[in-house]
Amino acid sequence: MKRITILLALCVIVFTSCKKDPVWNRFFGYTKDDIVGHYEANPDESLYEDLPTEGVKVYSNAVLDITSLSNDLISIRIVIPDVINKVFSGPVYSAADNSDIVLLNGDDDIQMTVYKSDKGEIRLHGRQKRYHYDASNVLVSSENYGFDVIK
């Protein structure tokens, strides 16, 4: 009996000390209610390694807030301290074949993919892009601000 108790105690310790990382899948057909909320930077540090694409950086301190407006409209505020603080508003396109959000604000846009974990968490991975045009309205350059956040 003593051995069974010790074996059970060891099993409990092993199972509770193992932290399983969530499995993320693209969230097709998300609704406005699914995505509204406050998002903090993903704690997975491997996401913030240097990217091979010049001029694209994923910031490890991004914060997003998505609020519900009337009907199918939302407002997204993205804050990357000392880098950007921008608001985008527009409609949510919920469809069974869609897992992306794209909104425009003047010469800027925000694009992200919605993911859902096996634990029910919502994750947004994307970028905010700022476009720079010359006086003739010809694109001169652009800047990308990447993020990966979890609600």
mmCIF file of N, CA, C and O in Angstrom, residues 44-60:
data_model
loop_
_atom_site.group_PDB
_atom_site.id
_atom_site.type_symbol
_atom_site.label_atom_id
_atom_site.label_comp_id
_atom_site.label_asym_id
_atom_site.label_seq_id
_atom_site.Cartn_x
_atom_site.Cartn_y
_atom_site.Cartn_z
ATOM 1 N N ASP A 44 5.928 33.641 -25.609
ATOM 2 C CA ASP A 44 6.827 32.738 -26.322
ATOM 3 C C ASP A 44 7.945 33.546 -26.975
ATOM 4 O O ASP A 44 7.772 34.148 -28.027
ATOM 5 N N GLU A 45 9.105 33.555 -26.353
ATOM 6 C CA GLU A 45 10.242 34.377 -26.816
ATOM 7 C C GLU A 45 10.767 33.977 -28.186
ATOM 8 O O GLU A 45 11.381 34.785 -28.882
ATOM 9 N N SER A 46 10.523 32.744 -28.621
ATOM 10 C CA SER A 46 11.032 32.318 -29.921
ATOM 11 C C SER A 46 10.398 33.107 -31.068
ATOM 12 O O SER A 46 10.956 33.180 -32.162
ATOM 13 N N LEU A 47 9.262 33.724 -30.834
ATOM 14 C CA LEU A 47 8.589 34.511 -31.869
ATOM 15 C C LEU A 47 9.313 35.818 -32.169
ATOM 16 O O LEU A 47 9.065 36.437 -33.195
ATOM 17 N N TYR A 48 10.170 36.247 -31.271
ATOM 18 C CA TYR A 48 10.774 37.570 -31.390
ATOM 19 C C TYR A 48 12.219 37.530 -31.877
ATOM 20 O O TYR A 48 12.923 38.520 -31.805
ATOM 21 N N GLU A 49 12.639 36.394 -32.385
ATOM 22 C CA GLU A 49 13.977 36.312 -32.956
ATOM 23 C C GLU A 49 14.033 37.143 -34.229
ATOM 24 O O GLU A 49 13.007 37.399 -34.860
ATOM 25 N N ASP A 50 15.221 37.564 -34.617
ATOM 26 C CA ASP A 50 15.365 38.370 -35.829
ATOM 27 C C ASP A 50 14.802 37.621 -37.030
ATOM 28 O O ASP A 50 15.029 36.433 -37.205
ATOM 29 N N LEU A 51 14.069 38.366 -37.843
ATOM 30 C CA LEU A 51 13.486 37.791 -39.045
ATOM 31 C C LEU A 51 14.435 37.972 -40.217
ATOM 32 O O LEU A 51 15.195 38.938 -40.267
ATOM 33 N N PRO A 52 14.376 37.074 -41.188
ATOM 34 C CA PRO A 52 15.273 37.202 -42.337
ATOM 35 C C PRO A 52 14.872 38.327 -43.294
ATOM 36 O O PRO A 52 15.649 38.709 -44.142
ATOM 37 N N THR A 53 13.672 38.871 -43.143
ATOM 38 C CA THR A 53 13.200 39.940 -44.022
ATOM 39 C C THR A 53 13.631 41.288 -43.467
ATOM 40 O O THR A 53 13.235 41.670 -42.365
ATOM 41 N N GLU A 54 14.429 42.014 -44.228
ATOM 42 C CA GLU A 54 14.920 43.314 -43.778
ATOM 43 C C GLU A 54 13.751 44.271 -43.586
ATOM 44 O O GLU A 54 12.831 44.327 -44.396
ATOM 45 N N GLY A 55 13.799 45.028 -42.496
ATOM 46 C CA GLY A 55 12.777 46.033 -42.227
ATOM 47 C C GLY A 55 11.541 45.515 -41.536
ATOM 48 O O GLY A 55 10.606 46.263 -41.293
ATOM 49 N N VAL A 56 11.506 44.242 -41.199
ATOM 50 C CA VAL A 56 10.365 43.662 -40.497
ATOM 51 C C VAL A 56 10.829 43.174 -39.133
ATOM 52 O O VAL A 56 11.750 42.377 -39.038
ATOM 53 N N LYS A 57 10.198 43.684 -38.100
ATOM 54 C CA LYS A 57 10.544 43.302 -36.737
ATOM 55 C C LYS A 57 9.259 42.963 -36.001
ATOM 56 O O LYS A 57 8.259 43.657 -36.153
ATOM 57 N N VAL A 58 9.273 41.891 -35.205
ATOM 58 C CA VAL A 58 8.144 41.534 -34.361
ATOM 59 C C VAL A 58 8.471 42.030 -32.959
ATOM 60 O O VAL A 58 9.472 41.617 -32.366
ATOM 61 N N TYR A 59 7.648 42.940 -32.446
ATOM 62 C CA TYR A 59 7.898 43.565 -31.147
ATOM 63 C C TYR A 59 7.340 42.717 -30.014
ATOM 64 O O TYR A 59 6.196 42.268 -30.060
ATOM 65 N N SER A 60 8.148 42.531 -28.980
ATOM 66 C CA SER A 60 7.760 41.689 -27.842
ATOM 67 C C SER A 60 7.013 42.457 -26.767
ATOM 68 O O SER A 60 6.714 41.905 -25.712
#
